[in-house]
Amino acid sequence: MKVFTRRSRLKGTLTVPGDKSISHRAIMFGALAEGTTTVHGFLKGADCLSTIDCFRRMGISIEEKEGTIYVHGRGLHGLNESIQILDVGNSGTTTRLISGILAGQSFPSVLSGDASLNTRPMKRIMVPLSMMGADIRSCKDNDCAPLIIRGKELHAIHYNSPVASAQVKSCVLLAGLYAEGETSVTEPALSRDHTERMLRSFGAKIRSEGNTCTITPPQTLYAQHIEVPGDISSAAFFIVAGLITPGSEILIQNVGINPTRAGILQVCRNMGADITLENEREEGGEPVADLLVRRSELHGTIIEGDIIPTLIDELPVIALMACFADGETIIRDAHELRVKESDRIDIVSRNLHAMGADIIPTDDGFLINTTFGKEEIPVLHGADIECCLDHRIAMTFSIAGINADGETRILDSSCVDVSYPGFFEELERL
Ligand code: S3P
């Protein structure tokens, strides 16, 4: 458990841990490449360690020396059957991406995760993989993990995905590496494009036009050096902390600002935030910048439509920010929040309501109403916070706790290790 009380003047410079999505992909694509892939800035959070563990169980040697990860790839057909269940922990990305790879192998695999993971919907990958000829089943017949995947010969499809999900898109494209013919995916709005960027750098033939992405096998992937930028989804907690905590000024260095991920910056600007991008550059095919964040007077906004996939993981902390923005904030088209590590619409609303915020959950988002009145800042009060094994809830409500009267107690705080080991120490340091 962690306890927070009101603080002011967060000051200093920090770097956030490596990007979770990019770290997963570096291990996976490195394992399927010829040669040794080196990864610098890898996120050693529990989710990405689950990915490493799964590939080790399939015979891939992965080591760490002086902060660099070495993935000794064995080529597209170099994986071995694991004698044990592949433990995917809390990680939806591991589960859905690896399923695409496993569908095209010559051996069977079983995947299972923790209590949260094993309730998350897997039909979204079972449908397209089955269309490609894969044999993928839910052991409990509930469209959730544990999953049993018996590798098969796959054929290409064109998949019209009903959801804007990078995990679904990546799963189908990875299965496409093993399929006969060109596999393509069209999504309703563009989701994060790290798979496309990184697979291309590994030598895959992959092209993107609008919301459609197409991959052409057969091909060899070649080992690469990957520089992992800081994760904007982790930076988000300090962006919001800097904007709402009185007297704050924070410099967050080396943050990935890929346009398919950086929707939070646009929303902050729309709300009147003072954020400056410094030292903009490109590293390893991904745009990166340092973010200077200063405490700002914020106002409400509407967040909807195509921007949603570019900030989906940041919506819990954006909802908190809206409690410190004058007027009404409407968040809609974010139904996906209901099937993340927890039902984030339900849990964010319940916890913010317990702290005294005026927040109404809707089917696909939130309505948040804040009036400043005579107070210079709106007053939240401390509460006991349930995290439901959801790292982003624990971090969101730590930031809430330092901006609330009384004590905020984060009951199951250890889940932050999923994406941000050292988060509490960093917040303390600032
Ligand atoms: C991810 C995609 C997103 C995101 C998740 C990571 C990825 O999930 O929420 O944290 O690395 O591909 P969906 O694909 O379910 O939107």
GROMACS .gro file of C-alpha atoms and ligand atoms in nm:
model
  446
    1MET     CA    1   0.000   0.000   0.000
    2LYS     CA    2   0.113   0.358  -0.070
    3VAL     CA    3  -0.022   0.666   0.103
    4PHE     CA    4  -0.023   1.013  -0.054
    5THR     CA    5  -0.100   1.358   0.085
    6ARG     CA    6  -0.109   1.698  -0.081
    7ARG     CA    7   0.215   1.834  -0.228
    8SER     CA    8   0.316   2.130  -0.438
    9ARG     CA    9   0.604   2.241  -0.660
   10LEU     CA   10   0.712   1.927  -0.842
   11LYS     CA   11   1.044   2.034  -0.990
   12GLY     CA   12   1.319   1.859  -1.176
   13THR     CA   13   1.427   1.656  -1.474
   14LEU     CA   14   1.350   1.291  -1.534
   15THR     CA   15   1.364   1.022  -1.799
   16VAL     CA   16   1.081   0.772  -1.807
   17PRO     CA   17   1.138   0.399  -1.872
   18GLY     CA   18   1.146   0.261  -2.226
   19ASP     CA   19   0.834   0.232  -2.437
   20LYS     CA   20   0.639  -0.083  -2.352
   21SER     CA   21   0.499  -0.144  -2.701
   22ILE     CA   22   0.840  -0.101  -2.867
   23SER     CA   23   1.018  -0.317  -2.605
   24HIS     CA   24   0.780  -0.611  -2.666
   25ARG     CA   25   0.825  -0.588  -3.041
   26ALA     CA   26   1.205  -0.564  -3.020
   27ILE     CA   27   1.217  -0.901  -2.840
   28MET     CA   28   0.962  -1.069  -3.068
   29PHE     CA   29   1.105  -0.952  -3.399
   30GLY     CA   30   1.460  -1.007  -3.273
   31ALA     CA   31   1.370  -1.369  -3.194
   32LEU     CA   32   1.239  -1.421  -3.550
   33ALA     CA   33   1.535  -1.249  -3.717
   34GLU     CA   34   1.865  -1.396  -3.837
   35GLY     CA   35   2.149  -1.278  -3.610
   36THR     CA   36   2.170  -1.095  -3.279
   37THR     CA   37   1.942  -0.798  -3.216
   38THR     CA   38   2.060  -0.551  -2.953
   39VAL     CA   39   1.807  -0.345  -2.759
   40HIS     CA   40   1.900  -0.033  -2.567
   41GLY     CA   41   1.653   0.135  -2.331
   42PHE     CA   42   1.443  -0.184  -2.298
   43LEU     CA   43   1.161  -0.158  -2.041
   44LYS     CA   44   1.226  -0.410  -1.766
   45GLY     CA   45   0.862  -0.399  -1.656
   46ALA     CA   46   0.675  -0.718  -1.575
   47ASP     CA   47   0.486  -0.719  -1.909
   48CYS     CA   48   0.799  -0.712  -2.124
   49LEU     CA   49   0.969  -0.966  -1.898
   50SER     CA   50   0.674  -1.198  -1.975
   51THR     CA   51   0.756  -1.164  -2.345
   52ILE     CA   52   1.123  -1.249  -2.279
   53ASP     CA   53   1.017  -1.549  -2.069
   54CYS     CA   54   0.788  -1.684  -2.344
   55PHE     CA   55   1.060  -1.665  -2.610
   56ARG     CA   56   1.320  -1.822  -2.380
   57ARG     CA   57   1.081  -2.111  -2.328
   58MET     CA   58   1.072  -2.151  -2.707
   59GLY     CA   59   1.450  -2.180  -2.724
   60ILE     CA   60   1.560  -1.821  -2.785
   61SER     CA   61   1.866  -1.712  -2.591
   62ILE     CA   62   1.818  -1.361  -2.451
   63GLU     CA   63   2.077  -1.201  -2.225
   64GLU     CA   64   2.151  -0.868  -2.067
   65LYS     CA   65   2.495  -0.709  -2.050
   66GLU     CA   66   2.553  -0.361  -1.912
   67GLY     CA   67   2.198  -0.246  -1.972
   68THR     CA   68   2.172  -0.379  -2.329
   69ILE     CA   69   1.952  -0.676  -2.417
   70TYR     CA   70   2.090  -0.927  -2.668
   71VAL     CA   71   1.832  -1.137  -2.853
   72HIS     CA   72   1.995  -1.424  -3.041
   73GLY     CA   73   1.745  -1.468  -3.321
   74ARG     CA   74   1.694  -1.804  -3.489
   75GLY     CA   75   1.502  -1.695  -3.796
   76LEU     CA   76   1.133  -1.720  -3.884
   77HIS     CA   77   1.130  -2.098  -3.838
   78GLY     CA   78   1.370  -2.128  -3.544
   79LEU     CA   79   1.129  -2.145  -3.249
   80ASN     CA   80   1.086  -2.472  -3.056
   81GLU     CA   81   0.781  -2.613  -2.881
   82SER     CA   82   0.771  -2.511  -2.514
   83ILE     CA   83   0.726  -2.801  -2.275
   84GLN     CA   84   0.555  -2.567  -2.031
   85ILE     CA   85   0.259  -2.332  -2.062
   86LEU     CA   86   0.366  -1.990  -2.193
   87ASP     CA   87   0.296  -1.756  -1.900
   88VAL     CA   88   0.189  -1.418  -2.040
   89GLY     CA   89   0.131  -1.263  -1.694
   90ASN     CA   90  -0.073  -0.942  -1.713
   91SER     CA   91   0.027  -0.866  -2.071
   92GLY     CA   92  -0.236  -0.832  -2.344
   93THR     CA   93   0.032  -0.728  -2.594
   94THR     CA   94   0.234  -1.045  -2.533
   95THR     CA   95  -0.077  -1.261  -2.567
   96ARG     CA   96  -0.220  -1.112  -2.882
   97LEU     CA   97   0.103  -1.059  -3.075
   98ILE     CA   98   0.256  -1.395  -2.985
   99SER     CA   99  -0.066  -1.570  -3.091
  100GLY     CA  100  -0.012  -1.444  -3.446
  101ILE     CA  101   0.338  -1.592  -3.445
  102LEU     CA  102   0.233  -1.923  -3.284
  103ALA     CA  103  -0.050  -1.973  -3.533
  104GLY     CA  104   0.207  -2.030  -3.809
  105GLN     CA  105   0.446  -2.266  -3.624
  106SER     CA  106   0.474  -2.642  -3.668
  107PHE     CA  107   0.400  -2.714  -3.302
  108PRO     CA  108   0.122  -2.656  -3.045
  109SER     CA  109   0.135  -2.397  -2.761
  110VAL     CA  110  -0.073  -2.308  -2.458
  111LEU     CA  111  -0.088  -1.948  -2.332
  112SER     CA  112  -0.221  -1.838  -1.995
  113GLY     CA  113  -0.197  -1.525  -1.778
  114ASP     CA  114  -0.306  -1.373  -1.448
  115ALA     CA  115  -0.662  -1.318  -1.323
  116SER     CA  116  -0.697  -0.991  -1.516
  117LEU     CA  117  -0.548  -1.121  -1.842
  118ASN     CA  118  -0.756  -1.437  -1.842
  119THR     CA  119  -1.078  -1.231  -1.852
  120ARG     CA  120  -0.975  -1.008  -2.144
  121PRO     CA  121  -1.139  -1.066  -2.484
  122MET     CA  122  -0.943  -1.285  -2.726
  123LYS     CA  123  -1.218  -1.337  -2.982
  124ARG     CA  124  -1.081  -1.029  -3.161
  125ILE     CA  125  -0.772  -1.231  -3.257
  126MET     CA  126  -0.935  -1.574  -3.273
  127VAL     CA  127  -1.166  -1.458  -3.554
  128PRO     CA  128  -0.901  -1.332  -3.801
  129LEU     CA  129  -0.654  -1.609  -3.716
  130SER     CA  130  -0.923  -1.872  -3.778
  131MET     CA  131  -1.001  -1.702  -4.110
  132MET     CA  132  -0.633  -1.758  -4.199
  133GLY     CA  133  -0.670  -2.129  -4.124
  134ALA     CA  134  -0.532  -2.126  -3.769
  135ASP     CA  135  -0.646  -2.364  -3.499
  136ILE     CA  136  -0.686  -2.142  -3.191
  137ARG     CA  137  -0.923  -2.229  -2.906
  138SER     CA  138  -1.015  -2.091  -2.571
  139CYS     CA  139  -0.961  -2.373  -2.316
  140LYS     CA  140  -1.266  -2.265  -2.113
  141ASP     CA  141  -1.474  -2.189  -2.423
  142ASN     CA  142  -1.524  -1.830  -2.308
  143ASP     CA  143  -1.318  -1.654  -2.579
  144CYS     CA  144  -1.052  -1.575  -2.318
  145ALA     CA  145  -0.713  -1.722  -2.226
  146PRO     CA  146  -0.595  -1.988  -2.152
  147LEU     CA  147  -0.560  -2.038  -2.526
  148ILE     CA  148  -0.444  -2.346  -2.710
  149ILE     CA  149  -0.290  -2.278  -3.050
  150ARG     CA  150  -0.199  -2.566  -3.280
  151GLY     CA  151   0.032  -2.430  -3.551
  152LYS     CA  152  -0.101  -2.475  -3.907
  153GLU     CA  153  -0.030  -2.374  -4.266
  154LEU     CA  154  -0.187  -2.032  -4.299
  155HIS     CA  155  -0.330  -1.847  -4.596
  156ALA     CA  156  -0.346  -1.471  -4.650
  157ILE     CA  157  -0.661  -1.269  -4.583
  158HIS     CA  158  -0.776  -0.915  -4.606
  159TYR     CA  159  -0.911  -0.836  -4.261
  160ASN     CA  160  -1.150  -0.550  -4.192
  161SER     CA  161  -1.097  -0.508  -3.820
  162PRO     CA  162  -1.401  -0.387  -3.625
  163VAL     CA  163  -1.170  -0.229  -3.364
  164ALA     CA  164  -0.881   0.017  -3.394
  165SER     CA  165  -0.639  -0.208  -3.209
  166ALA     CA  166  -0.264  -0.231  -3.269
  167GLN     CA  167  -0.265  -0.567  -3.096
  168VAL     CA  168  -0.518  -0.711  -3.341
  169LYS     CA  169  -0.346  -0.549  -3.641
  170SER     CA  170  -0.004  -0.675  -3.528
  171CYS     CA  171  -0.135  -1.026  -3.459
  172VAL     CA  172  -0.270  -1.057  -3.813
  173LEU     CA  173   0.044  -0.907  -3.972
  174LEU     CA  174   0.268  -1.145  -3.776
  175ALA     CA  175   0.057  -1.443  -3.884
  176GLY     CA  176   0.093  -1.293  -4.232
  177LEU     CA  177   0.470  -1.357  -4.211
  178TYR     CA  178   0.381  -1.727  -4.227
  179ALA     CA  179   0.088  -1.713  -4.470
  180GLU     CA  180   0.079  -1.775  -4.839
  181GLY     CA  181  -0.003  -1.453  -5.024
  182GLU     CA  182  -0.041  -1.089  -4.916
  183THR     CA  183  -0.211  -1.030  -4.582
  184SER     CA  184  -0.367  -0.693  -4.513
  185VAL     CA  185  -0.557  -0.528  -4.228
  186THR     CA  186  -0.786  -0.227  -4.247
  187GLU     CA  187  -0.882  -0.062  -3.918
  188PRO     CA  188  -1.155   0.194  -3.847
  189ALA     CA  189  -0.898   0.447  -3.722
  190LEU     CA  190  -0.520   0.428  -3.728
  191SER     CA  191  -0.379   0.258  -3.417
  192ARG     CA  192  -0.015   0.278  -3.305
  193ASP     CA  193   0.216   0.183  -3.592
  194HIS     CA  194   0.525   0.051  -3.411
  195THR     CA  195   0.487  -0.294  -3.570
  196GLU     CA  196   0.490  -0.152  -3.921
  197ARG     CA  197   0.788   0.077  -3.852
  198MET     CA  198   0.996  -0.188  -3.678
  199LEU     CA  199   0.914  -0.482  -3.907
  200ARG     CA  200   1.015  -0.263  -4.200
  201SER     CA  201   1.350  -0.189  -4.033
  202PHE     CA  202   1.400  -0.566  -3.988
  203GLY     CA  203   1.362  -0.599  -4.367
  204ALA     CA  204   0.996  -0.705  -4.399
  205LYS     CA  205   0.800  -0.602  -4.706
  206ILE     CA  206   0.521  -0.403  -4.551
  207ARG     CA  207   0.330  -0.106  -4.684
  208SER     CA  208   0.075   0.130  -4.533
  209GLU     CA  209  -0.192   0.328  -4.717
  210GLY     CA  210  -0.438   0.520  -4.500
  211ASN     CA  211  -0.576   0.280  -4.242
  212THR     CA  212  -0.468  -0.030  -4.439
  213CYS     CA  213  -0.144  -0.215  -4.391
  214THR     CA  214  -0.020  -0.502  -4.613
  215ILE     CA  215   0.259  -0.757  -4.559
  216THR     CA  216   0.415  -0.982  -4.823
  217PRO     CA  217   0.593  -1.310  -4.733
  218PRO     CA  218   0.812  -1.509  -4.767
  219GLN     CA  219   1.093  -1.313  -4.621
  220THR     CA  220   1.387  -1.317  -4.389
  221LEU     CA  221   1.409  -1.073  -4.100
  222TYR     CA  222   1.757  -0.937  -4.023
  223ALA     CA  223   1.882  -0.849  -3.674
  224GLN     CA  224   1.883  -0.480  -3.584
  225HIS     CA  225   1.994  -0.241  -3.313
  226ILE     CA  226   1.688  -0.090  -3.145
  227GLU     CA  227   1.695   0.232  -2.942
  228VAL     CA  228   1.379   0.231  -2.730
  229PRO     CA  229   1.250   0.585  -2.658
  230GLY     CA  230   1.086   0.677  -2.327
  231ASP     CA  231   0.722   0.570  -2.304
  232ILE     CA  232   0.478   0.859  -2.353
  233SER     CA  233   0.218   0.652  -2.165
  234SER     CA  234   0.448   0.661  -1.859
  235ALA     CA  235   0.540   1.025  -1.918
  236ALA     CA  236   0.165   1.102  -1.914
  237PHE     CA  237   0.151   1.074  -1.534
  238PHE     CA  238   0.424   1.334  -1.493
  239ILE     CA  239   0.278   1.554  -1.769
  240VAL     CA  240  -0.051   1.569  -1.580
  241ALA     CA  241   0.124   1.600  -1.242
  242GLY     CA  242   0.323   1.897  -1.376
  243LEU     CA  243   0.014   2.064  -1.522
  244ILE     CA  244  -0.212   2.036  -1.216
  245THR     CA  245   0.023   2.051  -0.915
  246PRO     CA  246   0.073   2.415  -0.804
  247GLY     CA  247   0.415   2.568  -0.875
  248SER     CA  248   0.543   2.275  -1.083
  249GLU     CA  249   0.793   2.268  -1.368
  250ILE     CA  250   0.917   1.932  -1.497
  251LEU     CA  251   1.146   1.843  -1.787
  252ILE     CA  252   1.080   1.490  -1.917
  253GLN     CA  253   1.363   1.380  -2.145
  254ASN     CA  254   1.368   1.141  -2.440
  255VAL     CA  255   0.995   1.078  -2.481
  256GLY     CA  256   0.861   0.900  -2.792
  257ILE     CA  257   0.617   1.131  -2.972
  258ASN     CA  258   0.508   0.904  -3.259
  259PRO     CA  259   0.188   1.071  -3.391
  260THR     CA  260  -0.008   0.747  -3.342
  261ARG     CA  261   0.075   0.772  -2.970
  262ALA     CA  262   0.094   1.142  -2.891
  263GLY     CA  263  -0.277   1.237  -2.877
  264ILE     CA  264  -0.236   1.342  -2.514
  265LEU     CA  265  -0.014   1.634  -2.620
  266GLN     CA  266  -0.285   1.761  -2.855
  267VAL     CA  267  -0.551   1.728  -2.585
  268CYS     CA  268  -0.334   1.908  -2.329
  269ARG     CA  269  -0.283   2.193  -2.574
  270ASN     CA  270  -0.658   2.208  -2.644
  271MET     CA  271  -0.710   2.242  -2.267
  272GLY     CA  272  -0.467   2.535  -2.244
  273ALA     CA  273  -0.158   2.349  -2.119
  274ASP     CA  274   0.190   2.497  -2.123
  275ILE     CA  275   0.403   2.218  -2.275
  276THR     CA  276   0.710   2.289  -2.489
  277LEU     CA  277   0.872   2.028  -2.712
  278GLU     CA  278   1.248   2.065  -2.708
  279ASN     CA  279   1.527   1.889  -2.894
  280GLU     CA  280   1.291   1.713  -3.141
  281ARG     CA  281   1.476   1.436  -3.323
  282GLU     CA  282   1.434   1.089  -3.475
  283GLU     CA  283   1.586   0.780  -3.313
  284GLY     CA  284   1.559   0.431  -3.456
  285GLY     CA  285   1.271   0.528  -3.685
  286GLU     CA  286   1.066   0.687  -3.403
  287PRO     CA  287   1.025   1.062  -3.334
  288VAL     CA  288   1.149   1.169  -2.989
  289ALA     CA  289   1.154   1.497  -2.790
  290ASP     CA  290   1.210   1.641  -2.443
  291LEU     CA  291   0.892   1.781  -2.287
  292LEU     CA  292   0.897   2.087  -2.063
  293VAL     CA  293   0.575   2.095  -1.861
  294ARG     CA  294   0.462   2.386  -1.643
  295ARG     CA  295   0.162   2.417  -1.412
  296SER     CA  296  -0.124   2.564  -1.622
  297GLU     CA  297  -0.476   2.700  -1.597
  298LEU     CA  298  -0.677   2.435  -1.782
  299HIS     CA  299  -1.025   2.435  -1.932
  300GLY     CA  300  -1.258   2.153  -2.036
  301THR     CA  301  -1.262   1.994  -2.382
  302ILE     CA  302  -1.423   1.724  -2.597
  303ILE     CA  303  -1.217   1.414  -2.678
  304GLU     CA  304  -1.369   1.184  -2.942
  305GLY     CA  305  -1.324   1.012  -3.278
  306ASP     CA  306  -0.995   0.924  -3.448
  307ILE     CA  307  -0.776   1.074  -3.174
  308ILE     CA  308  -0.898   0.810  -2.924
  309PRO     CA  309  -0.659   0.526  -3.030
  310THR     CA  310  -0.365   0.770  -3.006
  311LEU     CA  311  -0.427   0.830  -2.635
  312ILE     CA  312  -0.625   0.525  -2.524
  313ASP     CA  313  -0.385   0.428  -2.241
  314GLU     CA  314  -0.370   0.787  -2.117
  315LEU     CA  315  -0.746   0.835  -2.069
  316PRO     CA  316  -0.747   0.749  -1.695
  317VAL     CA  317  -0.497   1.025  -1.618
  318ILE     CA  318  -0.664   1.259  -1.871
  319ALA     CA  319  -0.991   1.207  -1.678
  320LEU     CA  320  -0.806   1.313  -1.364
  321MET     CA  321  -0.669   1.620  -1.545
  322ALA     CA  322  -1.026   1.712  -1.644
  323CYS     CA  323  -1.110   1.735  -1.271
  324PHE     CA  324  -0.864   2.028  -1.262
  325ALA     CA  325  -0.992   2.196  -1.579
  326ASP     CA  326  -1.259   2.465  -1.562
  327GLY     CA  327  -1.590   2.361  -1.720
  328GLU     CA  328  -1.705   2.038  -1.880
  329THR     CA  329  -1.493   1.765  -2.039
  330ILE     CA  330  -1.659   1.501  -2.254
  331ILE     CA  331  -1.474   1.181  -2.345
  332ARG     CA  332  -1.652   0.948  -2.588
  333ASP     CA  333  -1.583   0.674  -2.847
  334ALA     CA  334  -1.356   0.506  -2.591
  335HIS     CA  335  -1.553   0.185  -2.538
  336GLU     CA  336  -1.221  -0.004  -2.552
  337LEU     CA  337  -1.146   0.128  -2.202
  338ARG     CA  338  -1.388  -0.134  -2.072
  339VAL     CA  339  -1.159  -0.421  -2.182
  340LYS     CA  340  -0.818  -0.301  -2.067
  341GLU     CA  341  -0.633  -0.437  -1.762
  342SER     CA  342  -0.952  -0.339  -1.577
  343ASP     CA  343  -1.283  -0.180  -1.682
  344ARG     CA  344  -1.123   0.163  -1.675
  345ILE     CA  345  -1.449   0.354  -1.727
  346ASP     CA  346  -1.596   0.192  -1.418
  347ILE     CA  347  -1.289   0.201  -1.194
  348VAL     CA  348  -1.178   0.557  -1.284
  349SER     CA  349  -1.531   0.688  -1.226
  350ARG     CA  350  -1.571   0.505  -0.896
  351ASN     CA  351  -1.236   0.617  -0.758
  352LEU     CA  352  -1.268   0.981  -0.874
  353HIS     CA  353  -1.624   0.991  -0.740
  354ALA     CA  354  -1.495   0.861  -0.405
  355MET     CA  355  -1.252   1.155  -0.403
  356GLY     CA  356  -1.536   1.402  -0.456
  357ALA     CA  357  -1.515   1.465  -0.833
  358ASP     CA  358  -1.823   1.528  -1.045
  359ILE     CA  359  -1.777   1.245  -1.297
  360ILE     CA  360  -2.043   1.042  -1.475
  361PRO     CA  361  -1.946   0.720  -1.653
  362THR     CA  362  -2.107   0.661  -1.993
  363ASP     CA  363  -2.110   0.354  -2.213
  364ASP     CA  364  -1.799   0.474  -2.400
  365GLY     CA  365  -1.637   0.743  -2.184
  366PHE     CA  366  -1.695   1.002  -1.913
  367LEU     CA  367  -1.864   1.335  -1.848
  368ILE     CA  368  -1.659   1.543  -1.605
  369ASN     CA  369  -1.776   1.874  -1.468
  370THR     CA  370  -1.554   2.105  -1.274
  371THR     CA  371  -1.636   2.448  -1.139
  372PHE     CA  372  -1.357   2.632  -0.968
  373GLY     CA  373  -1.581   2.856  -0.755
  374LYS     CA  374  -1.392   3.067  -0.502
  375GLU     CA  375  -1.114   2.815  -0.462
  376GLU     CA  376  -0.806   2.865  -0.674
  377ILE     CA  377  -0.804   2.492  -0.741
  378PRO     CA  378  -1.090   2.242  -0.716
  379VAL     CA  379  -1.080   2.030  -0.404
  380LEU     CA  380  -1.056   1.653  -0.419
  381HIS     CA  381  -1.031   1.463  -0.094
  382GLY     CA  382  -0.842   1.146  -0.014
  383ALA     CA  383  -0.999   0.801  -0.045
  384ASP     CA  384  -0.905   0.433  -0.048
  385ILE     CA  385  -0.822   0.338  -0.409
  386GLU     CA  386  -0.874  -0.011  -0.553
  387CYS     CA  387  -0.651  -0.075  -0.854
  388CYS     CA  388  -0.788  -0.412  -0.976
  389LEU     CA  389  -0.438  -0.524  -1.090
  390ASP     CA  390  -0.424  -0.219  -1.319
  391HIS     CA  391  -0.091  -0.032  -1.318
  392ARG     CA  392  -0.231   0.279  -1.484
  393ILE     CA  393  -0.500   0.314  -1.218
  394ALA     CA  394  -0.238   0.297  -0.940
  395MET     CA  395  -0.029   0.572  -1.104
  396THR     CA  396  -0.327   0.794  -1.193
  397PHE     CA  397  -0.448   0.795  -0.833
  398SER     CA  398  -0.101   0.859  -0.692
  399ILE     CA  399  -0.106   1.185  -0.890
  400ALA     CA  400  -0.461   1.248  -0.766
  401GLY     CA  401  -0.343   1.184  -0.407
  402ILE     CA  402  -0.077   1.456  -0.415
  403ASN     CA  403  -0.347   1.699  -0.529
  404ALA     CA  404  -0.611   1.605  -0.272
  405ASP     CA  405  -0.687   1.694   0.090
  406GLY     CA  406  -0.631   1.422   0.345
  407GLU     CA  407  -0.490   1.077   0.278
  408THR     CA  408  -0.520   0.881  -0.047
  409ARG     CA  409  -0.434   0.517   0.003
  410ILE     CA  410  -0.341   0.308  -0.303
  411LEU     CA  411  -0.431  -0.035  -0.175
  412ASP     CA  412  -0.262  -0.271  -0.422
  413SER     CA  413   0.018  -0.048  -0.546
  414SER     CA  414   0.272  -0.310  -0.657
  415CYS     CA  415   0.103  -0.342  -1.001
  416VAL     CA  416   0.293  -0.030  -1.115
  417ASP     CA  417   0.584  -0.268  -1.186
  418VAL     CA  418   0.397  -0.385  -1.496
  419SER     CA  419   0.505  -0.074  -1.687
  420TYR     CA  420   0.693   0.159  -1.452
  421PRO     CA  421   0.921   0.003  -1.191
  422GLY     CA  422   1.052   0.292  -0.978
  423PHE     CA  423   0.747   0.516  -1.037
  424PHE     CA  424   0.690   0.592  -0.667
  425GLU     CA  425   1.058   0.671  -0.606
  426GLU     CA  426   1.061   0.908  -0.906
  427LEU     CA  427   0.750   1.089  -0.783
  428GLU     CA  428   0.907   1.118  -0.438
  429ARG     CA  429   1.231   1.258  -0.587
  430LEU     CA  430   1.045   1.536  -0.774
  431S3P     C1  431  -0.073  -0.192  -2.745
  431S3P     C2  432  -0.192  -0.158  -2.802
  431S3P     C3  433  -0.306  -0.102  -2.727
  431S3P     C4  434  -0.263  -0.049  -2.591
  431S3P     C5  435  -0.173  -0.144  -2.519
  431S3P     C6  436  -0.047  -0.171  -2.600
  431S3P     C7  437   0.035  -0.246  -2.829
  431S3P     O1  438  -0.401  -0.204  -2.706
  431S3P     O2  439  -0.376  -0.021  -2.512
  431S3P     O3  440  -0.135  -0.092  -2.393
  431S3P     O4  441   0.152  -0.248  -2.786
  431S3P     O5  442   0.006  -0.289  -2.942
  431S3P     P1  443  -0.516  -0.238  -2.814
  431S3P     O6  444  -0.451  -0.295  -2.933
  431S3P     O7  445  -0.605  -0.336  -2.744
  431S3P     O8  446  -0.584  -0.108  -2.842
   0.00000   0.00000   0.00000
